[in-house]
Short mmCIF file of C-alpha atoms in Angstrom, two decimals:
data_model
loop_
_atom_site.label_atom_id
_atom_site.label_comp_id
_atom_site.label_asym_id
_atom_site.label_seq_id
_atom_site.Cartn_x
_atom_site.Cartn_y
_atom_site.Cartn_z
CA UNK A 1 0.00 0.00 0.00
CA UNK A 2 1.29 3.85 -0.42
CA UNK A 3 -0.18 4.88 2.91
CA UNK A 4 2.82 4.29 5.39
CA UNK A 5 2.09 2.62 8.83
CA UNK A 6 2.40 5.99 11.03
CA UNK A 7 -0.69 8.11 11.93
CA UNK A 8 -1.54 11.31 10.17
CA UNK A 9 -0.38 14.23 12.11
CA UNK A 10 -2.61 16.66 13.87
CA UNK A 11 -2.91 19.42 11.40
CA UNK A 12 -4.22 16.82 8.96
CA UNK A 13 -7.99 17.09 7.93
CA UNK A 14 -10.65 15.36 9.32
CA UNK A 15 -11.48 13.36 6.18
CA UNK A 16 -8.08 12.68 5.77
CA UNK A 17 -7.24 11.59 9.42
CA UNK A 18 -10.08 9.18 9.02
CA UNK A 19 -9.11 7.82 5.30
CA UNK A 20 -5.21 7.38 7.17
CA UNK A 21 -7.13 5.69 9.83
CA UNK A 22 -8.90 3.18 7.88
CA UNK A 23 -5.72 2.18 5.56
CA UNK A 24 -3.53 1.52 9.29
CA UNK A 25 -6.14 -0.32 11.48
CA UNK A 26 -3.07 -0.44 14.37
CA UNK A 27 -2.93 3.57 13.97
CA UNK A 28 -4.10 3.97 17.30
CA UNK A 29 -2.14 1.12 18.83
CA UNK A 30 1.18 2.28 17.72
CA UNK A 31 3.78 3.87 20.08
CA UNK A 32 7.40 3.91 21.07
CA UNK A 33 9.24 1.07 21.01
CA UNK A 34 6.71 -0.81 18.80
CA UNK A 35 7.95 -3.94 16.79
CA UNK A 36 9.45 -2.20 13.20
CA UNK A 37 7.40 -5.00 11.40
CA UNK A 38 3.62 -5.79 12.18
CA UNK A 39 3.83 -9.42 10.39
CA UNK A 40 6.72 -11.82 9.65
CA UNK A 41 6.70 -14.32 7.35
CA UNK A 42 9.10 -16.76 5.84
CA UNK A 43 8.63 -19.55 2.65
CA UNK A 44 8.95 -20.14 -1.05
CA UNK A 45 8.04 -17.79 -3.82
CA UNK A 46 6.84 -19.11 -6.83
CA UNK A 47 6.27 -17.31 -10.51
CA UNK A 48 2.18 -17.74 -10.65
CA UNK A 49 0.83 -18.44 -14.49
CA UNK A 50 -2.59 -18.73 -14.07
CA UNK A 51 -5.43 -19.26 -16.96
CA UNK A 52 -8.76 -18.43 -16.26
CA UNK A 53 -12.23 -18.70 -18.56
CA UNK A 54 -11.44 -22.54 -19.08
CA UNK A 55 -15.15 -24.14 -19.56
CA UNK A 56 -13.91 -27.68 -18.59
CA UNK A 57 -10.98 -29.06 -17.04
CA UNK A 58 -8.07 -29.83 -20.05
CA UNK A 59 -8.73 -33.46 -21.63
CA UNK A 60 -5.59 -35.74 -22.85
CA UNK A 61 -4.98 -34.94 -26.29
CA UNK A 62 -6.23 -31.49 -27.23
CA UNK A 63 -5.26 -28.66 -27.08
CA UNK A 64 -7.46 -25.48 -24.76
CA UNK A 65 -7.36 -21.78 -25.30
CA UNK A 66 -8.37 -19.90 -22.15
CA UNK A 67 -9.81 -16.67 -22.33
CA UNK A 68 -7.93 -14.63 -19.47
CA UNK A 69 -4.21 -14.98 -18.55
CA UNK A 70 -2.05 -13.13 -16.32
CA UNK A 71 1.23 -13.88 -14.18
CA UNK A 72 1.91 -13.22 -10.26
CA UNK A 73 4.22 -13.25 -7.11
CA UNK A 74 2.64 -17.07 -5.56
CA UNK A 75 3.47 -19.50 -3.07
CA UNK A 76 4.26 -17.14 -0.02
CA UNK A 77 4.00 -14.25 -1.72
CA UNK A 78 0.21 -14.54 -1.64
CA UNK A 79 0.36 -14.22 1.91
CA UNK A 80 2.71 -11.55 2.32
CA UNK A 81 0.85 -9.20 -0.31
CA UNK A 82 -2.55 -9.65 1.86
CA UNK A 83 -1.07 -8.35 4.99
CA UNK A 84 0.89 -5.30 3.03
CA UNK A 85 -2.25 -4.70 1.16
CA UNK A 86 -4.49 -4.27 4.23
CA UNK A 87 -2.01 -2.01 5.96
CA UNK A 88 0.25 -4.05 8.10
CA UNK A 89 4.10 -3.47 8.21
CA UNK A 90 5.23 -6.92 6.35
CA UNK A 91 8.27 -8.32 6.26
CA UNK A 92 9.24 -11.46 4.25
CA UNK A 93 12.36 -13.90 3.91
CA UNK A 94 12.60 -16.05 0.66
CA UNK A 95 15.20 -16.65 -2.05
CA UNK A 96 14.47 -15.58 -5.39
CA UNK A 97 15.97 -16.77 -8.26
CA UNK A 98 18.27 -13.98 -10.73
CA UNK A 99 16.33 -14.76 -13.84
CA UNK A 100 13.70 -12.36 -15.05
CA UNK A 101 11.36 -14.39 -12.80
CA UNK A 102 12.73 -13.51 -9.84
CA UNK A 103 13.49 -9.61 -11.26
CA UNK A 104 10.04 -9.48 -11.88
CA UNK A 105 8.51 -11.03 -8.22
CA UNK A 106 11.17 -9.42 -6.09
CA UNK A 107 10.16 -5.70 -7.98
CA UNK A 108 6.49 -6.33 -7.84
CA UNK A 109 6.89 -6.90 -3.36
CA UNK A 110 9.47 -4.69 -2.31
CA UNK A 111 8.74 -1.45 -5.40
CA UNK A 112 5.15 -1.96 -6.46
CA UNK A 113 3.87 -3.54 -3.06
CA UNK A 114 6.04 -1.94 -0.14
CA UNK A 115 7.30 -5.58 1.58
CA UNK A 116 10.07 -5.13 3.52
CA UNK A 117 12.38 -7.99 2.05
CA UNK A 118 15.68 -7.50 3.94
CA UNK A 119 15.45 -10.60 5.37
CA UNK A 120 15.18 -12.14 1.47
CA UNK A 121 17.96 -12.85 -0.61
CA UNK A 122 18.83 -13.41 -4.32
CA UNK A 123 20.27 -17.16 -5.03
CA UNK A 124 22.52 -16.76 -8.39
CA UNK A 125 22.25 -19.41 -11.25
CA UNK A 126 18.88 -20.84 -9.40
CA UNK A 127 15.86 -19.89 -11.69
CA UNK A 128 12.76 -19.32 -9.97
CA UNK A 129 9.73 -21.99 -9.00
CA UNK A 130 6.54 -21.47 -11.61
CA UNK A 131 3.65 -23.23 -10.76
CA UNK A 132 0.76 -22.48 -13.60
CA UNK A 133 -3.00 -22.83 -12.22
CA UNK A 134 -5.90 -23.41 -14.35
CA UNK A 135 -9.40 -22.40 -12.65
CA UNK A 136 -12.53 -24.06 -14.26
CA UNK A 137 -15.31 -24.81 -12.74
CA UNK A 138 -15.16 -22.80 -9.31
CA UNK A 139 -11.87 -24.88 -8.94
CA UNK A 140 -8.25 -25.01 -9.79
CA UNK A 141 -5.10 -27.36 -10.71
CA UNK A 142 -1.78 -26.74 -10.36
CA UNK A 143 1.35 -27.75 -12.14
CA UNK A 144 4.87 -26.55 -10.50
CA UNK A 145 8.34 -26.88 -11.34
CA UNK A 146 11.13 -26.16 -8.96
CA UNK A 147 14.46 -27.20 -7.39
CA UNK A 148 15.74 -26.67 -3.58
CA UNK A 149 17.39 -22.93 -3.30
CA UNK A 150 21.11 -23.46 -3.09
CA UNK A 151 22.70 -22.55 -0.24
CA UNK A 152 22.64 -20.12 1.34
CA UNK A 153 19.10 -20.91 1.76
CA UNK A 154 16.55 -18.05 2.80
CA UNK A 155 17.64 -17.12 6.20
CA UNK A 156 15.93 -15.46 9.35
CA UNK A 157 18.75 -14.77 11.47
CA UNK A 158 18.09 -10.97 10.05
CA UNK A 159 14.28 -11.71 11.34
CA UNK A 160 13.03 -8.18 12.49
CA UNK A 161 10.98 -8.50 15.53
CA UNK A 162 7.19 -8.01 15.02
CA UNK A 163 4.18 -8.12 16.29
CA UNK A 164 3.33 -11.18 14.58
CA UNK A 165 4.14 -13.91 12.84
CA UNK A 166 2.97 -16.73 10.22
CA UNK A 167 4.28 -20.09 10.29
CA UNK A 168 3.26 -23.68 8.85
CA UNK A 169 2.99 -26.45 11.23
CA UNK A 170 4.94 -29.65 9.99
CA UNK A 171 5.50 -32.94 11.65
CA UNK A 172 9.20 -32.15 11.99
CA UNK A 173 8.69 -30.18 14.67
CA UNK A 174 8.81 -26.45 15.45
CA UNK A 175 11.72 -24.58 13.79
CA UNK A 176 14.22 -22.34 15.86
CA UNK A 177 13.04 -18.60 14.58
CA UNK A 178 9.20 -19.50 15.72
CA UNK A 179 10.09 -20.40 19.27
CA UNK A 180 12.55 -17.14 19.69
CA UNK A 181 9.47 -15.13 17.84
CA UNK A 182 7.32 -16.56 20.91
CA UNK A 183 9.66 -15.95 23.21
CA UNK A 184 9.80 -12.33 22.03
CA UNK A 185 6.60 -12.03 22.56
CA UNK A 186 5.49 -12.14 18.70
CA UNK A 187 1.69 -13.76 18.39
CA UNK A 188 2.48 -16.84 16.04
CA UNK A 189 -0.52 -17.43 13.20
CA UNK A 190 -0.54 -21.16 12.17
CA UNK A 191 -2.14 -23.46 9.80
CA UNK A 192 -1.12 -26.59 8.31
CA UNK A 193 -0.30 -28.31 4.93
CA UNK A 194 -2.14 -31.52 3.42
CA UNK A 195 -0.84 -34.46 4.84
CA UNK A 196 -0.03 -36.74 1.31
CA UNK A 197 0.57 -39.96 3.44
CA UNK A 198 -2.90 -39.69 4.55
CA UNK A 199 -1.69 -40.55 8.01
CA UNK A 200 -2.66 -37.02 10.09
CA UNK A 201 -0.41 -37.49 12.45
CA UNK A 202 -2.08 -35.64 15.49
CA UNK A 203 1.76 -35.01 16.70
CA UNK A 204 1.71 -32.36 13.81
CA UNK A 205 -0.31 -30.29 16.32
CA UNK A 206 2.53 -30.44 19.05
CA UNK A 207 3.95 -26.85 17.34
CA UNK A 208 0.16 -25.64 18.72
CA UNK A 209 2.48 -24.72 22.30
CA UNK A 210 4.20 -21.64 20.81
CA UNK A 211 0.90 -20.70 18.55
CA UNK A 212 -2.00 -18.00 19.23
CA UNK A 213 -3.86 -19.02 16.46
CA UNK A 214 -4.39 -21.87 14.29
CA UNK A 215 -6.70 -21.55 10.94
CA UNK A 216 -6.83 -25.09 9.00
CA UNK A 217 -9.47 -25.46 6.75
CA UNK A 218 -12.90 -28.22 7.13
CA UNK A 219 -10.78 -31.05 5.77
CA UNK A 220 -7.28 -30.66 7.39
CA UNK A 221 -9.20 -29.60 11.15
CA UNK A 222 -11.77 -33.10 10.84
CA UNK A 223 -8.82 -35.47 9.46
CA UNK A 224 -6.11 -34.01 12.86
CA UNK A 225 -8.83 -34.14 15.76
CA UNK A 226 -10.74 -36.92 14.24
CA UNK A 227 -13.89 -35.52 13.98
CA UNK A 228 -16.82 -35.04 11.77
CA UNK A 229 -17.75 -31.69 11.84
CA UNK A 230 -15.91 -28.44 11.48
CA UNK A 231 -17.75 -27.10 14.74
CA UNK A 232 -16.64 -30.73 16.49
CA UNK A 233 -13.03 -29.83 15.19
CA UNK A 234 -12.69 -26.04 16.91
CA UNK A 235 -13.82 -27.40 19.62
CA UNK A 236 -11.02 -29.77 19.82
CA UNK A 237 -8.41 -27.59 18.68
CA UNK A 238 -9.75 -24.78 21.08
CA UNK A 239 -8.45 -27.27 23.91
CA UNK A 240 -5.07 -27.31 22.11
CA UNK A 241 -4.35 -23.48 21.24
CA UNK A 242 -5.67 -20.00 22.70
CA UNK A 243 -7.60 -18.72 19.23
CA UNK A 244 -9.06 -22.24 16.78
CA UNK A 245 -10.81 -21.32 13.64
CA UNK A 246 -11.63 -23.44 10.91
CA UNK A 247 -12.60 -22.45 7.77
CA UNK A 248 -15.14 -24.42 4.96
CA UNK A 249 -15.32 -22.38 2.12
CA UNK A 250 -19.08 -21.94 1.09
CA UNK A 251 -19.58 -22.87 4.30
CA UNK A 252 -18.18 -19.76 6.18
CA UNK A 253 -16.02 -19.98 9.40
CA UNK A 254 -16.25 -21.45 12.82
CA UNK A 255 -14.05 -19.95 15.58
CA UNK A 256 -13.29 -20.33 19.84
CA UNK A 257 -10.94 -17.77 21.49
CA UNK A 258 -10.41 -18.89 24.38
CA UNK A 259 -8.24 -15.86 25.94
CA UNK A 260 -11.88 -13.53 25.25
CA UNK A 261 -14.36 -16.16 25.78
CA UNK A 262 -15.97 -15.69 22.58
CA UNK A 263 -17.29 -18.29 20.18
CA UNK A 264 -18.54 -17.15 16.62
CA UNK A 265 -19.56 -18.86 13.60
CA UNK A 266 -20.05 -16.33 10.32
CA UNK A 267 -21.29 -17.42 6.71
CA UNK A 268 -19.24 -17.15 3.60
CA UNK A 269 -20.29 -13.97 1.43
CA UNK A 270 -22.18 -15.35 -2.05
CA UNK A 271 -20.02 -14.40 -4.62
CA UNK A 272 -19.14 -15.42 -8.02
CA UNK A 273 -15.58 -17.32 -8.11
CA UNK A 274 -13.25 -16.79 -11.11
CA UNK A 275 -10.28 -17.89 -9.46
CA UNK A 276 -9.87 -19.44 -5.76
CA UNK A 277 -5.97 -19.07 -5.35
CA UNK A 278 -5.00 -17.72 -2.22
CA UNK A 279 -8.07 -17.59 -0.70
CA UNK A 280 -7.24 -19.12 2.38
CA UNK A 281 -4.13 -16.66 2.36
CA UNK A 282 -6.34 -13.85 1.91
CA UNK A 283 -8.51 -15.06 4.66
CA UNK A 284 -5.38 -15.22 6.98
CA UNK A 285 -4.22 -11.52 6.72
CA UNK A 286 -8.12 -10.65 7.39
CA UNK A 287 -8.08 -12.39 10.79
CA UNK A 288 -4.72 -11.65 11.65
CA UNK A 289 -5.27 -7.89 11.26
CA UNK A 290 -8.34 -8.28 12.93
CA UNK A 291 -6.69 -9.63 15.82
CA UNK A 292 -4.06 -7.47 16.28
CA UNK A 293 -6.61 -4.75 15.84
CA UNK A 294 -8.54 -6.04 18.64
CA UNK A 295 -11.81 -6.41 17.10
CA UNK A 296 -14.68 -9.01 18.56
CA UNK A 297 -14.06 -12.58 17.21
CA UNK A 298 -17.48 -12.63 15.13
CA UNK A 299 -15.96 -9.17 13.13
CA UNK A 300 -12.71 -10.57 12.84
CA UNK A 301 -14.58 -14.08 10.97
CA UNK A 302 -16.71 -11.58 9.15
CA UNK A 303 -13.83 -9.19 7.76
CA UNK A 304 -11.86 -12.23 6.66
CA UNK A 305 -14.84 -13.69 5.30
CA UNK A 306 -15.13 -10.37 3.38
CA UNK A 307 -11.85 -10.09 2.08
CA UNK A 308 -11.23 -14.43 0.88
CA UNK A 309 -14.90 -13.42 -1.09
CA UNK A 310 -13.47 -10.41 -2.34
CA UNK A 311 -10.73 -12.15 -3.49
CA UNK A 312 -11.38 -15.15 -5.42
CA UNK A 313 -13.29 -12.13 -7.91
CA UNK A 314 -10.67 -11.70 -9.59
CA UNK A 315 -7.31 -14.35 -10.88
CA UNK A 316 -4.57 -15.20 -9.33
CA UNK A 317 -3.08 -15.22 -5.89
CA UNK A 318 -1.02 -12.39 -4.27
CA UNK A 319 -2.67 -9.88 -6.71
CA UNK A 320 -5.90 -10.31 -6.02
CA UNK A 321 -5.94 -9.80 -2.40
CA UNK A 322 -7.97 -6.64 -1.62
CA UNK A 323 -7.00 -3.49 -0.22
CA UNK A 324 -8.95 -0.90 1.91
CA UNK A 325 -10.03 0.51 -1.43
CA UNK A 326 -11.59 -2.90 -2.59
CA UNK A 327 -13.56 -2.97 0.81
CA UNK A 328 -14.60 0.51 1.01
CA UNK A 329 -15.99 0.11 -2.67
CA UNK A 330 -17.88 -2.96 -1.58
CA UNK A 331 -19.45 -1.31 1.53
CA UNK A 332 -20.57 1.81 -0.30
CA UNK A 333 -22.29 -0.23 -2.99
CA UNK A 334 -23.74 -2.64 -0.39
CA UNK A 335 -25.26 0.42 1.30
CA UNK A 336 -25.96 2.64 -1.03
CA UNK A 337 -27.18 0.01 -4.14
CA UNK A 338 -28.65 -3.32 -2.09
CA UNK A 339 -27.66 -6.39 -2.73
CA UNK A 340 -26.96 -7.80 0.03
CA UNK A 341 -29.11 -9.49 2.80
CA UNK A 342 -30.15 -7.55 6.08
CA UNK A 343 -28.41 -10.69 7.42
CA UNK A 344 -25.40 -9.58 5.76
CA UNK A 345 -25.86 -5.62 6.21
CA UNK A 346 -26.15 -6.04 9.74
CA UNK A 347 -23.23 -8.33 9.89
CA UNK A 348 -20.66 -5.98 8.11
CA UNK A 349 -21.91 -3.01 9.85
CA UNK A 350 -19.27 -2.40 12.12
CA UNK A 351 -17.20 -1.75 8.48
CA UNK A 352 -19.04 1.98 9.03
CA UNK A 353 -15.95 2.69 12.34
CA UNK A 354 -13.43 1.28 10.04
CA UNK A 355 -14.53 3.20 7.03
CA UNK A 356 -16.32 6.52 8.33
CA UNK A 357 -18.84 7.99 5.57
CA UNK A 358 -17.27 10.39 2.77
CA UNK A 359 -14.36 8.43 2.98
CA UNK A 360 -12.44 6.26 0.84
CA UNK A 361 -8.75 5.40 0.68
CA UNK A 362 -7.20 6.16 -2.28
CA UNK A 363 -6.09 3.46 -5.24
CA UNK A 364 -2.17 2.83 -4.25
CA UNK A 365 0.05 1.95 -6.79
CA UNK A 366 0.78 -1.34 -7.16
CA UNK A 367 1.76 -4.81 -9.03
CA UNK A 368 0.26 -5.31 -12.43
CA UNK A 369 -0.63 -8.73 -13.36
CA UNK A 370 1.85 -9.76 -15.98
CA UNK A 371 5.71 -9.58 -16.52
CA UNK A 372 6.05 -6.28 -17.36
CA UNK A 373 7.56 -5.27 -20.25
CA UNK A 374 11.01 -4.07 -20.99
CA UNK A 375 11.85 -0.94 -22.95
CA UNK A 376 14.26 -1.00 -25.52
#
């Protein structure tokens, strides 16, 4: 985002306090001393090729024309351009590769985006990972190509301190950087991969000890706690880690904070999917910045609700996370146009503190959804 993470000074305007305001939700919580990052995140960054407007799914033999194409920062990068976009201080450690893959994803975070990636690093001769996604169908498949970074690989020892962090939980164990994070007092954000061996190893959840919150979806919660039933499955995991949501896609979200006492479920929003990639990611940075925003469990559900729906709109990943511009737009409509439930207008009404009438923040600059091209 172009709006910077300190709050507007006191000669500023009133409309333009408030638009400052709604871009930083932690403007009020920030002081001397603070974390310099509001999110840390570390993991691999791929080159996203996605094709969109297939009818079917691609049959042996033939050959399909899509009708919408574009290219993106993936993998981790999804992630880490939902926090910046929503106003959080982000800070990211990956390798990227020195081809014009890597020129292109490293330029689109740290110029275009505004990620802080100090902690990154480029790996010469290594080109980068590509995964291409095809969405038909409400769905998606994936092909990727990639090789293990050579050393060195991405490193946190330069790991800023924050006031949160994102981590994967894997049945090796916890790594080093999350349990100094903890110990720094960092919040650590969890979920956790599909488990391939089909085993679901409840020791995977061990890492839960040095976690605030842990956000698997339906599938991954049921198959770990061995239940049938997402709101079974928070209820387990609630037992096993201070803040348990669950996500199920159409289904909405299902969460238990146990530090507030609050339980919430919240329906999906209906929307029409082009592209599902990096919804869960998107969802993520909505609760996370909800969190460290303070806001009641059922509006933290709600906002990342708001933002996976808004989201899986448009193609690709990291690029089509939604900004404070995306939101405002869809809560101006949805007031002053209909289209939405009183169900839903009463749910999203606490979006009126956030974004205070006759404002809107305005369109940052940011990543373009191809390789860009080169002059001559």
């Amino acid at each position: 985002m172009s709006t910077t993470g300190s709050p507007p000074p006191a000669s500023a305007a009133p409309a333009e306090a408030s638009a400052a305001a709604a871009t930083d939700p932690l403007a009020a919580l920030r002081g001397p001393g603070d974390p310099e990052q509001d999110v840390f995140l570390t993991g691999t960054v791929f080159l996203d090729i996605v094709f969109t407007g297939l009818g079917h799914a691609p049959v042996r033999g033939t050959e399909s024309w899509a009708r919408g194409m574009g290219s993106s920062p993936g993998g981790v990068a999804n992630m880490a351009t939902a926090f910046r976009r929503l106003g959080l201080r982000t800070s990211l450690a990956a390798a990227f590769g020195d081809d014009v893959y890597g020129d292109y994803c490293w330029e689109s975070l740290a110029d275009d985006e505004g990620i802080d990636l100090t902690p990154s690093h480029r790996a010469p001769g290594w080109h980068s990972p590509v995964t291409v996604s095809m969405a038909y169908e409400g769905e998606r498949t994936m092909v990727s190509h990639g090789h293990a970074a050579p050393p060195p690989c991405p490193s946190v020892a330069g790991r800023p301190r924050s006031r949160a962090c994102f981590t994967s939980l894997t049945p090796g164990g916890t790594e080093d950087w999350v349990r100094d994070a903890h110990a720094e007092g960092s919040r650590i954000f969890a979920d956790v991969g599909w488990d391939g061996t089909g085993d679901w190893d409840p020791e995977t959840l061990a890492g839960l000890a040095h976690c605030h919150a842990f956000l698997p979806n339906a599938t991954e919660a049921q198959h770990y706690t061995r239940t049938d039933s997402p709101r079974r499955a928070v209820a387990a995991l609630a037992e096993l880690v201070p803040v348990a949501v669950v996500t199920d896609g159409a289904g909405g979200a299902v969460a238990v904070d146990q530090l507030t006492g609050e339980s919430a479920e919240v329906p999906a929003l209906r929307v029409e999917a082009l592209d599902p990639t990096g919804a869960g990611d998107v969802f993520v940075a909505g609760f996370t910045t909800g969190t460290l925003a303070g806001w009641p469990l059922a509006d933290r559900l709600a906002f990342a609700n708001l933002t996976a729906g808004l989201s899986v709109q448009h193609f690709g990943g990291s690029l089509s996370a939604p900004g404070w511009t995306e939101i405002a737009t869809w809560w101006q409509y949805a007031t002053r146009c209909g289209g939405q439930s009183e169900d839903v207008m009463r749910r999203y009404r606490f979006l009126d503190d956030l974004l205070p009438p006759g404002t809107r923040a305005a369109a940052p600059r940011r990543a373009t959804p191809t390789i860009g091209f080169r002059a001559t």
